[in-house]
């Protein structure tokens, strides 16, 4: 296996980052980060408990008055410095991300890390543009304007599939708007979240603005969401856990942002470029070993193209190279853990009773047998109401189903509880435009599937949650809108007072 990023010395003081320094957790329980490509131990650390969450929230609360009071230009300058530090440390971030997640280094190097740097640079600029509605005399006798103000301490929870990018998506809009934050990354993958907080300190951000608590969801996560000094929470993860987060947040009347599961449809009309659609389907279903909420999971292909599409996708999937994440020739790494690999395999095994596994459907042997690997898998012949069509598998599995009319294809594409992302493939402008209108998803691509950009919002419909990451729209989650109204008349006894007391 290739070179591994050395982390034990770097995190010898612990995997909690509170008030500007690393420290050990106090829960009395430990967790081991495992390299999913080999099964080897990467780092064993003490998990955060409720007391650690309390200290992190207290640090964020202390830092909030000063950080929220600095000018937008000063916050912008700090984030520009952070983007520069991240760029300087890009190689370390890429290696750490691939080590803890198992994703190919080429994905970490060309997608995760540069995307995070770009996101940081975007919010450095956006910090200067927290604008409200223009001042005007809407009542005739008063001048009104709108202020956008920071809301306070944010307590957020990020998932294990994109640890670095998800940490940035939570942290950046929060602090750009003048808030402070306590982030809980997944226990499986805390390394790059901690490194991001350390990079912020290197960039000169004040202690306490960014805090990281690495603990179990039921202990550290639920305590963070329910903490009385946390005014808002942002959660990315499964819909089932998102419902629990919502219960806790609602009980304490917190602002809430949820980015939850997905089951993205990949809708191929009969006039689509077959080769483009097949290549797009393989890339979009296998990105990050399929562990992506927006990954293509359900390909609906109009019947004239269906058989050719299945054959071509299977042919391309069989060329995908599994291997060491640090080898330059590797296309597909392992899943994040053996437990996740086994979960994906169980979905496929159950599907054999009602569908056809066209290719894949197995773990490799030989040199890769110790890792959490699973071959790219294509399934056909499943019914619309079957488990593999309706449930989020979160692995390198694509299911293909036929449809006849455009109406039927659009109806099938919308027929799941989820609505995070979708794509439509057609050379007909009007057909594609209809799909963008009728597909119930927060992001719809035309003749592509997966690319994201910092300037555009990311978030879902239906059971995929609500609220937006990235873009200036994310400030809706992290700012309080205040209406300010000035009297312009200097009249003591105003005419409207007579509706309350006295006569005209």
mmCIF file of C-alpha atoms in Angstrom, residues 97-492:
data_model
loop_
_atom_site.group_PDB
_atom_site.id
_atom_site.type_symbol
_atom_site.label_atom_id
_atom_site.label_comp_id
_atom_site.label_asym_id
_atom_site.label_seq_id
_atom_site.Cartn_x
_atom_site.Cartn_y
_atom_site.Cartn_z
ATOM 1 C CA UNK A 97 -8.738 12.480 3.986
ATOM 2 C CA UNK A 98 -7.819 9.440 1.909
ATOM 3 C CA UNK A 99 -6.363 7.672 4.930
ATOM 4 C CA UNK A 100 -9.450 7.976 7.117
ATOM 5 C CA UNK A 101 -12.075 7.559 4.355
ATOM 6 C CA UNK A 102 -10.392 5.209 1.902
ATOM 7 C CA UNK A 103 -11.170 7.480 -1.034
ATOM 8 C CA UNK A 104 -8.638 7.530 -3.897
ATOM 9 C CA UNK A 105 -5.994 10.178 -3.475
ATOM 10 C CA UNK A 106 -6.851 11.569 -6.896
ATOM 11 C CA UNK A 107 -10.380 12.300 -5.624
ATOM 12 C CA UNK A 108 -9.116 13.954 -2.432
ATOM 13 C CA UNK A 109 -6.507 15.914 -4.362
ATOM 14 C CA UNK A 110 -8.698 17.041 -7.250
ATOM 15 C CA UNK A 111 -12.141 17.309 -5.597
ATOM 16 C CA UNK A 112 -12.330 17.396 -1.796
ATOM 17 C CA UNK A 113 -9.388 19.661 -1.003
ATOM 18 C CA UNK A 114 -9.608 22.188 -3.870
ATOM 19 C CA UNK A 115 -13.370 22.335 -3.381
ATOM 20 C CA UNK A 116 -12.845 23.243 0.263
ATOM 21 C CA UNK A 117 -10.258 25.890 -0.589
ATOM 22 C CA UNK A 118 -12.598 27.391 -3.169
ATOM 23 C CA UNK A 119 -15.482 27.345 -0.695
ATOM 24 C CA UNK A 120 -13.311 29.204 1.819
ATOM 25 C CA UNK A 121 -12.353 31.813 -0.763
ATOM 26 C CA UNK A 122 -16.011 32.214 -1.743
ATOM 27 C CA UNK A 123 -17.127 32.902 1.826
ATOM 28 C CA UNK A 124 -14.229 35.286 2.278
ATOM 29 C CA UNK A 125 -15.865 37.392 -0.414
ATOM 30 C CA UNK A 126 -19.438 36.715 0.676
ATOM 31 C CA UNK A 127 -18.674 37.941 4.201
ATOM 32 C CA UNK A 128 -18.674 41.477 2.785
ATOM 33 C CA UNK A 129 -22.150 41.139 1.262
ATOM 34 C CA UNK A 130 -24.546 40.536 4.148
ATOM 35 C CA UNK A 131 -27.049 42.999 2.757
ATOM 36 C CA UNK A 132 -30.634 43.693 3.729
ATOM 37 C CA UNK A 133 -33.418 45.410 1.836
ATOM 38 C CA UNK A 134 -32.735 48.984 0.788
ATOM 39 C CA UNK A 135 -33.879 51.737 3.118
ATOM 40 C CA UNK A 136 -37.141 53.385 2.084
ATOM 41 C CA UNK A 137 -40.270 55.091 3.413
ATOM 42 C CA UNK A 138 -42.742 52.265 3.019
ATOM 43 C CA UNK A 139 -45.329 53.741 5.395
ATOM 44 C CA UNK A 140 -44.808 57.308 4.254
ATOM 45 C CA UNK A 141 -43.997 58.540 7.780
ATOM 46 C CA UNK A 142 -41.139 56.151 8.605
ATOM 47 C CA UNK A 143 -37.844 54.985 7.172
ATOM 48 C CA UNK A 144 -37.397 51.198 7.270
ATOM 49 C CA UNK A 145 -34.358 49.087 6.672
ATOM 50 C CA UNK A 146 -33.255 45.518 7.352
ATOM 51 C CA UNK A 147 -30.228 44.397 9.296
ATOM 52 C CA UNK A 148 -28.687 40.951 9.084
ATOM 53 C CA UNK A 149 -27.162 39.985 12.402
ATOM 54 C CA UNK A 150 -25.236 36.980 13.653
ATOM 55 C CA UNK A 151 -27.374 34.615 15.688
ATOM 56 C CA UNK A 152 -24.859 33.294 18.255
ATOM 57 C CA UNK A 153 -23.356 29.868 18.929
ATOM 58 C CA UNK A 154 -24.014 27.279 16.240
ATOM 59 C CA UNK A 155 -23.814 23.575 17.069
ATOM 60 C CA UNK A 156 -23.408 21.445 13.946
ATOM 61 C CA UNK A 157 -22.936 17.774 13.088
ATOM 62 C CA UNK A 158 -21.078 16.597 9.979
ATOM 63 C CA UNK A 159 -21.020 13.124 8.363
ATOM 64 C CA UNK A 160 -18.220 10.706 7.498
ATOM 65 C CA UNK A 161 -18.487 10.602 3.704
ATOM 66 C CA UNK A 162 -16.915 14.027 2.993
ATOM 67 C CA UNK A 163 -15.405 15.003 6.365
ATOM 68 C CA UNK A 164 -13.363 17.965 5.147
ATOM 69 C CA UNK A 165 -15.919 19.443 2.774
ATOM 70 C CA UNK A 166 -18.814 18.953 5.170
ATOM 71 C CA UNK A 167 -16.858 20.591 8.001
ATOM 72 C CA UNK A 168 -16.214 23.563 5.730
ATOM 73 C CA UNK A 169 -19.850 23.729 4.617
ATOM 74 C CA UNK A 170 -20.906 23.953 8.261
ATOM 75 C CA UNK A 171 -18.163 26.241 9.562
ATOM 76 C CA UNK A 172 -17.661 28.791 6.798
ATOM 77 C CA UNK A 173 -21.088 30.420 6.410
ATOM 78 C CA UNK A 174 -21.535 30.396 10.182
ATOM 79 C CA UNK A 175 -18.334 32.276 10.953
ATOM 80 C CA UNK A 176 -18.491 34.485 7.832
ATOM 81 C CA UNK A 177 -21.776 35.808 9.207
ATOM 82 C CA UNK A 178 -20.185 36.534 12.595
ATOM 83 C CA UNK A 179 -21.259 33.442 14.537
ATOM 84 C CA UNK A 180 -19.074 31.037 16.460
ATOM 85 C CA UNK A 181 -19.392 27.276 16.126
ATOM 86 C CA UNK A 182 -18.996 23.914 17.805
ATOM 87 C CA UNK A 183 -18.785 21.143 15.213
ATOM 88 C CA UNK A 184 -19.120 17.436 15.912
ATOM 89 C CA UNK A 185 -17.560 15.376 13.105
ATOM 90 C CA UNK A 186 -18.223 11.660 12.737
ATOM 91 C CA UNK A 187 -16.157 9.518 15.111
ATOM 92 C CA UNK A 188 -14.926 7.480 12.127
ATOM 93 C CA UNK A 189 -13.354 10.450 10.354
ATOM 94 C CA UNK A 190 -12.328 13.333 12.646
ATOM 95 C CA UNK A 191 -8.856 14.054 11.289
ATOM 96 C CA UNK A 192 -9.447 16.728 8.655
ATOM 97 C CA UNK A 193 -12.060 18.572 10.722
ATOM 98 C CA UNK A 194 -9.465 18.959 13.466
ATOM 99 C CA UNK A 195 -6.860 20.003 10.900
ATOM 100 C CA UNK A 196 -9.264 22.601 9.504
ATOM 101 C CA UNK A 197 -9.671 24.155 12.962
ATOM 102 C CA UNK A 198 -5.896 24.181 13.434
ATOM 103 C CA UNK A 199 -5.470 25.836 10.034
ATOM 104 C CA UNK A 200 -7.916 28.535 11.123
ATOM 105 C CA UNK A 201 -5.748 29.237 14.157
ATOM 106 C CA UNK A 202 -2.679 29.388 11.888
ATOM 107 C CA UNK A 203 -4.602 31.951 9.808
ATOM 108 C CA UNK A 204 -5.161 34.123 12.871
ATOM 109 C CA UNK A 205 -8.793 33.415 13.689
ATOM 110 C CA UNK A 206 -9.439 33.992 17.406
ATOM 111 C CA UNK A 207 -9.595 31.073 19.807
ATOM 112 C CA UNK A 208 -13.116 29.874 20.464
ATOM 113 C CA UNK A 209 -14.534 30.860 17.079
ATOM 114 C CA UNK A 210 -14.174 27.267 15.812
ATOM 115 C CA UNK A 211 -14.374 24.313 18.209
ATOM 116 C CA UNK A 212 -14.430 20.593 17.409
ATOM 117 C CA UNK A 213 -15.850 17.912 19.707
ATOM 118 C CA UNK A 214 -15.404 14.333 18.545
ATOM 119 C CA UNK A 215 -17.824 12.069 20.325
ATOM 120 C CA UNK A 216 -20.662 9.627 19.924
ATOM 121 C CA UNK A 217 -23.943 10.881 18.533
ATOM 122 C CA UNK A 218 -26.115 9.813 21.439
ATOM 123 C CA UNK A 219 -23.863 11.441 24.014
ATOM 124 C CA UNK A 220 -21.945 14.339 22.496
ATOM 125 C CA UNK A 221 -24.213 14.962 19.504
ATOM 126 C CA UNK A 222 -27.523 15.025 21.323
ATOM 127 C CA UNK A 223 -26.066 17.124 24.142
ATOM 128 C CA UNK A 224 -24.754 19.632 21.604
ATOM 129 C CA UNK A 225 -28.070 19.920 19.753
ATOM 130 C CA UNK A 226 -30.020 20.301 22.987
ATOM 131 C CA UNK A 227 -27.586 22.693 24.682
ATOM 132 C CA UNK A 228 -29.384 25.829 25.918
ATOM 133 C CA UNK A 229 -26.591 28.121 24.697
ATOM 134 C CA UNK A 230 -26.681 26.735 21.147
ATOM 135 C CA UNK A 231 -29.142 28.770 19.080
ATOM 136 C CA UNK A 232 -28.972 26.909 15.797
ATOM 137 C CA UNK A 233 -27.954 23.480 14.552
ATOM 138 C CA UNK A 234 -27.030 22.244 11.106
ATOM 139 C CA UNK A 235 -27.003 18.490 10.532
ATOM 140 C CA UNK A 236 -25.966 16.425 7.537
ATOM 141 C CA UNK A 237 -26.655 12.704 7.683
ATOM 142 C CA UNK A 238 -29.364 10.110 7.379
ATOM 143 C CA UNK A 239 -33.036 11.002 7.412
ATOM 144 C CA UNK A 240 -33.616 8.727 10.409
ATOM 145 C CA UNK A 241 -31.029 10.525 12.542
ATOM 146 C CA UNK A 242 -32.190 13.868 11.164
ATOM 147 C CA UNK A 243 -35.637 13.203 12.621
ATOM 148 C CA UNK A 244 -34.059 12.703 16.046
ATOM 149 C CA UNK A 245 -32.032 15.905 15.677
ATOM 150 C CA UNK A 246 -35.231 17.751 14.759
ATOM 151 C CA UNK A 247 -37.008 16.414 17.854
ATOM 152 C CA UNK A 248 -34.259 17.692 20.140
ATOM 153 C CA UNK A 249 -33.902 21.045 18.386
ATOM 154 C CA UNK A 250 -37.642 21.633 18.328
ATOM 155 C CA UNK A 251 -37.894 20.972 22.045
ATOM 156 C CA UNK A 252 -35.456 23.834 22.681
ATOM 157 C CA UNK A 253 -36.852 26.113 19.920
ATOM 158 C CA UNK A 254 -33.650 26.174 17.890
ATOM 159 C CA UNK A 255 -33.200 27.197 14.324
ATOM 160 C CA UNK A 256 -32.614 24.043 12.285
ATOM 161 C CA UNK A 257 -30.968 23.140 8.985
ATOM 162 C CA UNK A 258 -31.128 19.532 7.760
ATOM 163 C CA UNK A 259 -29.354 18.003 4.755
ATOM 164 C CA UNK A 260 -30.471 14.375 4.791
ATOM 165 C CA UNK A 261 -30.585 11.293 2.605
ATOM 166 C CA UNK A 262 -30.972 11.055 -1.123
ATOM 167 C CA UNK A 263 -31.888 8.587 -3.845
ATOM 168 C CA UNK A 264 -31.057 10.590 -6.929
ATOM 169 C CA UNK A 265 -32.749 9.647 -10.211
ATOM 170 C CA UNK A 266 -30.788 9.657 -13.474
ATOM 171 C CA UNK A 267 -33.417 10.165 -16.175
ATOM 172 C CA UNK A 268 -32.340 9.203 -19.712
ATOM 173 C CA UNK A 269 -34.715 10.111 -22.549
ATOM 174 C CA UNK A 270 -34.594 8.261 -25.858
ATOM 175 C CA UNK A 271 -32.904 11.158 -27.686
ATOM 176 C CA UNK A 272 -29.987 11.330 -25.220
ATOM 177 C CA UNK A 273 -26.361 10.825 -26.215
ATOM 178 C CA UNK A 274 -25.995 7.190 -25.101
ATOM 179 C CA UNK A 275 -22.245 7.313 -24.665
ATOM 180 C CA UNK A 276 -22.391 10.508 -22.609
ATOM 181 C CA UNK A 277 -25.174 9.101 -20.440
ATOM 182 C CA UNK A 278 -23.344 5.829 -19.825
ATOM 183 C CA UNK A 279 -20.099 7.563 -18.866
ATOM 184 C CA UNK A 280 -22.038 10.003 -16.691
ATOM 185 C CA UNK A 281 -23.896 7.200 -14.935
ATOM 186 C CA UNK A 282 -20.730 5.313 -14.053
ATOM 187 C CA UNK A 283 -18.990 8.415 -12.706
ATOM 188 C CA UNK A 284 -22.063 9.683 -10.856
ATOM 189 C CA UNK A 285 -22.888 6.336 -9.240
ATOM 190 C CA UNK A 286 -19.335 5.477 -8.187
ATOM 191 C CA UNK A 287 -18.036 8.816 -6.904
ATOM 192 C CA UNK A 288 -16.672 8.367 -3.390
ATOM 193 C CA UNK A 289 -17.510 4.646 -3.765
ATOM 194 C CA UNK A 290 -21.160 5.649 -4.021
ATOM 195 C CA UNK A 291 -21.111 7.215 -0.556
ATOM 196 C CA UNK A 292 -22.630 10.480 -1.725
ATOM 197 C CA UNK A 293 -26.152 11.762 -1.019
ATOM 198 C CA UNK A 294 -26.368 13.129 -4.551
ATOM 199 C CA UNK A 295 -24.882 10.067 -6.301
ATOM 200 C CA UNK A 296 -26.881 8.615 -9.171
ATOM 201 C CA UNK A 297 -28.644 5.579 -7.743
ATOM 202 C CA UNK A 298 -31.720 5.052 -9.955
ATOM 203 C CA UNK A 299 -31.261 5.222 -13.728
ATOM 204 C CA UNK A 300 -34.569 5.438 -15.579
ATOM 205 C CA UNK A 301 -33.923 4.841 -19.266
ATOM 206 C CA UNK A 302 -36.538 5.194 -21.983
ATOM 207 C CA UNK A 303 -37.148 1.760 -23.492
ATOM 208 C CA UNK A 304 -35.495 2.287 -26.917
ATOM 209 C CA UNK A 305 -32.146 2.958 -25.167
ATOM 210 C CA UNK A 306 -32.559 0.724 -22.116
ATOM 211 C CA UNK A 307 -30.764 -2.456 -23.203
ATOM 212 C CA UNK A 308 -27.886 -0.613 -24.859
ATOM 213 C CA UNK A 309 -27.493 1.582 -21.773
ATOM 214 C CA UNK A 310 -27.339 -1.441 -19.449
ATOM 215 C CA UNK A 311 -24.768 -3.144 -21.653
ATOM 216 C CA UNK A 312 -22.555 -0.065 -21.969
ATOM 217 C CA UNK A 313 -22.676 0.821 -18.258
ATOM 218 C CA UNK A 314 -21.784 -2.766 -17.341
ATOM 219 C CA UNK A 315 -18.884 -2.661 -19.802
ATOM 220 C CA UNK A 316 -17.557 0.589 -18.338
ATOM 221 C CA UNK A 317 -18.008 -0.555 -14.715
ATOM 222 C CA UNK A 318 -15.867 -3.598 -15.441
ATOM 223 C CA UNK A 319 -12.964 -1.302 -16.393
ATOM 224 C CA UNK A 320 -12.980 0.484 -13.021
ATOM 225 C CA UNK A 321 -9.788 -0.266 -11.088
ATOM 226 C CA UNK A 322 -10.077 -1.063 -7.379
ATOM 227 C CA UNK A 323 -6.931 -0.687 -5.338
ATOM 228 C CA UNK A 324 -4.767 1.159 -2.859
ATOM 229 C CA UNK A 325 -6.225 4.659 -2.399
ATOM 230 C CA UNK A 326 -2.721 6.113 -2.608
ATOM 231 C CA UNK A 327 -1.852 4.473 -5.938
ATOM 232 C CA UNK A 328 -2.246 6.833 -8.919
ATOM 233 C CA UNK A 329 -3.949 4.114 -10.982
ATOM 234 C CA UNK A 330 -6.731 3.475 -8.448
ATOM 235 C CA UNK A 331 -10.223 4.524 -9.495
ATOM 236 C CA UNK A 332 -12.283 3.107 -6.630
ATOM 237 C CA UNK A 333 -11.270 2.777 -2.995
ATOM 238 C CA UNK A 334 -12.971 0.884 -0.179
ATOM 239 C CA UNK A 335 -16.109 1.923 1.599
ATOM 240 C CA UNK A 336 -15.562 3.827 4.832
ATOM 241 C CA UNK A 337 -15.763 0.712 7.016
ATOM 242 C CA UNK A 338 -16.276 -3.015 6.890
ATOM 243 C CA UNK A 339 -19.686 -2.487 8.502
ATOM 244 C CA UNK A 340 -20.715 -0.190 5.657
ATOM 245 C CA UNK A 341 -19.365 -2.671 3.097
ATOM 246 C CA UNK A 342 -21.414 -5.454 4.690
ATOM 247 C CA UNK A 343 -24.531 -3.258 4.711
ATOM 248 C CA UNK A 344 -24.173 -2.576 0.977
ATOM 249 C CA UNK A 345 -23.521 -6.250 0.237
ATOM 250 C CA UNK A 346 -26.661 -7.235 2.142
ATOM 251 C CA UNK A 347 -28.801 -4.957 -0.060
ATOM 252 C CA UNK A 348 -27.379 -6.621 -3.167
ATOM 253 C CA UNK A 349 -27.787 -10.148 -1.828
ATOM 254 C CA UNK A 350 -31.438 -9.512 -1.003
ATOM 255 C CA UNK A 351 -31.967 -8.044 -4.471
ATOM 256 C CA UNK A 352 -30.871 -11.295 -6.145
ATOM 257 C CA UNK A 353 -34.262 -12.769 -5.256
ATOM 258 C CA UNK A 354 -36.188 -10.237 -7.345
ATOM 259 C CA UNK A 355 -33.713 -8.607 -9.770
ATOM 260 C CA UNK A 356 -30.635 -9.323 -11.887
ATOM 261 C CA UNK A 357 -27.124 -8.394 -10.797
ATOM 262 C CA UNK A 358 -25.637 -7.554 -14.191
ATOM 263 C CA UNK A 359 -22.086 -6.988 -12.958
ATOM 264 C CA UNK A 360 -20.293 -6.699 -9.632
ATOM 265 C CA UNK A 361 -22.118 -7.760 -6.506
ATOM 266 C CA UNK A 362 -19.069 -9.043 -4.663
ATOM 267 C CA UNK A 363 -16.005 -8.097 -2.638
ATOM 268 C CA UNK A 364 -12.610 -8.644 -4.269
ATOM 269 C CA UNK A 365 -10.197 -11.277 -3.045
ATOM 270 C CA UNK A 366 -6.396 -11.358 -3.017
ATOM 271 C CA UNK A 367 -4.489 -8.245 -1.960
ATOM 272 C CA UNK A 368 -7.676 -6.281 -1.314
ATOM 273 C CA UNK A 369 -9.446 -8.882 0.815
ATOM 274 C CA UNK A 370 -8.564 -7.182 4.120
ATOM 275 C CA UNK A 371 -10.075 -3.864 3.046
ATOM 276 C CA UNK A 372 -13.723 -2.752 2.925
ATOM 277 C CA UNK A 373 -13.869 -3.051 -0.863
ATOM 278 C CA UNK A 374 -16.919 -3.807 -3.008
ATOM 279 C CA UNK A 375 -17.024 -4.051 -6.767
ATOM 280 C CA UNK A 376 -19.062 -1.595 -8.875
ATOM 281 C CA UNK A 377 -22.498 -3.142 -9.123
ATOM 282 C CA UNK A 378 -25.250 -2.788 -11.705
ATOM 283 C CA UNK A 379 -28.746 -4.151 -11.076
ATOM 284 C CA UNK A 380 -31.593 -4.423 -13.579
ATOM 285 C CA UNK A 381 -35.120 -5.817 -13.490
ATOM 286 C CA UNK A 382 -36.050 -4.456 -10.049
ATOM 287 C CA UNK A 383 -39.561 -3.224 -9.403
ATOM 288 C CA UNK A 384 -40.206 0.423 -8.581
ATOM 289 C CA UNK A 385 -41.377 -0.443 -5.060
ATOM 290 C CA UNK A 386 -38.403 -2.714 -4.302
ATOM 291 C CA UNK A 387 -35.873 -2.017 -1.581
ATOM 292 C CA UNK A 388 -32.959 -1.226 -3.887
ATOM 293 C CA UNK A 389 -35.042 1.395 -5.699
ATOM 294 C CA UNK A 390 -36.599 3.050 -2.658
ATOM 295 C CA UNK A 391 -33.887 2.852 0.051
ATOM 296 C CA UNK A 392 -30.571 4.674 0.251
ATOM 297 C CA UNK A 393 -27.846 2.034 -0.181
ATOM 298 C CA UNK A 394 -24.853 4.410 0.016
ATOM 299 C CA UNK A 395 -22.456 2.260 -1.933
ATOM 300 C CA UNK A 396 -21.257 1.614 -5.522
ATOM 301 C CA UNK A 397 -24.618 0.297 -6.718
ATOM 302 C CA UNK A 398 -26.715 1.564 -9.649
ATOM 303 C CA UNK A 399 -30.201 0.243 -10.420
ATOM 304 C CA UNK A 400 -31.573 0.624 -13.977
ATOM 305 C CA UNK A 401 -35.290 0.618 -14.796
ATOM 306 C CA UNK A 402 -37.093 1.196 -18.126
ATOM 307 C CA UNK A 403 -39.893 3.652 -18.880
ATOM 308 C CA UNK A 404 -42.060 4.334 -21.910
ATOM 309 C CA UNK A 405 -43.532 7.852 -21.930
ATOM 310 C CA UNK A 406 -42.003 11.080 -20.645
ATOM 311 C CA UNK A 407 -44.862 11.370 -18.154
ATOM 312 C CA UNK A 408 -44.059 7.919 -16.777
ATOM 313 C CA UNK A 409 -40.335 8.633 -16.501
ATOM 314 C CA UNK A 410 -40.860 11.839 -14.565
ATOM 315 C CA UNK A 411 -43.408 10.195 -12.276
ATOM 316 C CA UNK A 412 -41.056 7.294 -11.501
ATOM 317 C CA UNK A 413 -38.147 9.669 -10.885
ATOM 318 C CA UNK A 414 -40.213 11.554 -8.290
ATOM 319 C CA UNK A 415 -41.541 8.376 -6.675
ATOM 320 C CA UNK A 416 -39.361 8.143 -3.548
ATOM 321 C CA UNK A 417 -39.452 10.052 -0.251
ATOM 322 C CA UNK A 418 -36.234 11.854 -1.181
ATOM 323 C CA UNK A 419 -35.529 14.970 -3.240
ATOM 324 C CA UNK A 420 -31.910 16.044 -2.978
ATOM 325 C CA UNK A 421 -30.607 15.785 -6.545
ATOM 326 C CA UNK A 422 -31.562 14.512 -9.996
ATOM 327 C CA UNK A 423 -30.411 14.686 -13.589
ATOM 328 C CA UNK A 424 -32.074 14.622 -16.996
ATOM 329 C CA UNK A 425 -30.368 13.502 -20.208
ATOM 330 C CA UNK A 426 -31.766 14.773 -23.505
ATOM 331 C CA UNK A 427 -30.736 16.728 -26.607
ATOM 332 C CA UNK A 428 -34.186 18.362 -26.735
ATOM 333 C CA UNK A 429 -34.188 21.737 -24.985
ATOM 334 C CA UNK A 430 -37.930 21.685 -24.271
ATOM 335 C CA UNK A 431 -37.845 18.144 -22.924
ATOM 336 C CA UNK A 432 -34.936 18.993 -20.641
ATOM 337 C CA UNK A 433 -36.589 22.200 -19.459
ATOM 338 C CA UNK A 434 -39.739 20.292 -18.578
ATOM 339 C CA UNK A 435 -37.639 17.888 -16.501
ATOM 340 C CA UNK A 436 -35.965 20.733 -14.611
ATOM 341 C CA UNK A 437 -39.414 22.082 -13.727
ATOM 342 C CA UNK A 438 -41.024 18.811 -12.709
ATOM 343 C CA UNK A 439 -38.231 16.885 -10.982
ATOM 344 C CA UNK A 440 -38.703 17.417 -7.244
ATOM 345 C CA UNK A 441 -35.111 17.912 -6.165
ATOM 346 C CA UNK A 442 -32.969 20.698 -4.791
ATOM 347 C CA UNK A 443 -30.460 20.358 -7.634
ATOM 348 C CA UNK A 444 -31.218 19.216 -11.176
ATOM 349 C CA UNK A 445 -28.441 18.711 -13.704
ATOM 350 C CA UNK A 446 -28.968 18.500 -17.460
ATOM 351 C CA UNK A 447 -26.625 16.161 -19.359
ATOM 352 C CA UNK A 448 -24.346 15.852 -16.342
ATOM 353 C CA UNK A 449 -24.609 14.651 -12.751
ATOM 354 C CA UNK A 450 -22.542 15.553 -9.636
ATOM 355 C CA UNK A 451 -20.651 18.861 -10.211
ATOM 356 C CA UNK A 452 -21.165 21.421 -7.452
ATOM 357 C CA UNK A 453 -19.947 24.990 -7.182
ATOM 358 C CA UNK A 454 -19.531 27.329 -4.232
ATOM 359 C CA UNK A 455 -21.714 30.027 -5.745
ATOM 360 C CA UNK A 456 -24.839 27.839 -5.944
ATOM 361 C CA UNK A 457 -26.955 26.418 -3.080
ATOM 362 C CA UNK A 458 -27.075 22.772 -2.030
ATOM 363 C CA UNK A 459 -30.094 21.345 -0.226
ATOM 364 C CA UNK A 460 -33.141 19.188 -0.714
ATOM 365 C CA UNK A 461 -36.880 18.719 -0.984
ATOM 366 C CA UNK A 462 -39.117 16.320 0.956
ATOM 367 C CA UNK A 463 -37.316 13.815 3.228
ATOM 368 C CA UNK A 464 -33.958 15.141 2.037
ATOM 369 C CA UNK A 465 -34.349 18.062 4.433
ATOM 370 C CA UNK A 466 -34.497 21.841 4.203
ATOM 371 C CA UNK A 467 -32.146 24.792 4.212
ATOM 372 C CA UNK A 468 -29.061 25.397 2.090
ATOM 373 C CA UNK A 469 -25.324 24.812 2.273
ATOM 374 C CA UNK A 470 -22.912 26.891 0.204
ATOM 375 C CA UNK A 471 -23.711 30.071 -1.728
ATOM 376 C CA UNK A 472 -25.090 33.296 -0.314
ATOM 377 C CA UNK A 473 -28.394 31.492 0.296
ATOM 378 C CA UNK A 474 -26.759 29.715 3.242
ATOM 379 C CA UNK A 475 -26.712 33.028 5.130
ATOM 380 C CA UNK A 476 -30.478 32.638 5.479
ATOM 381 C CA UNK A 477 -29.677 29.853 7.953
ATOM 382 C CA UNK A 478 -26.976 31.693 9.880
ATOM 383 C CA UNK A 479 -28.312 35.246 10.233
ATOM 384 C CA UNK A 480 -31.192 36.908 12.011
ATOM 385 C CA UNK A 481 -33.206 39.400 9.976
ATOM 386 C CA UNK A 482 -34.108 42.533 11.943
ATOM 387 C CA UNK A 483 -36.456 45.252 10.770
ATOM 388 C CA UNK A 484 -35.493 48.743 11.985
ATOM 389 C CA UNK A 485 -38.056 51.561 11.646
ATOM 390 C CA UNK A 486 -37.510 55.296 12.258
ATOM 391 C CA UNK A 487 -40.246 57.883 12.701
ATOM 392 C CA UNK A 488 -39.701 60.848 10.381
ATOM 393 C CA UNK A 489 -42.495 63.165 11.555
ATOM 394 C CA UNK A 490 -41.426 64.291 15.047
ATOM 395 C CA UNK A 491 -45.156 64.506 15.829
ATOM 396 C CA UNK A 492 -46.070 63.602 19.399
#
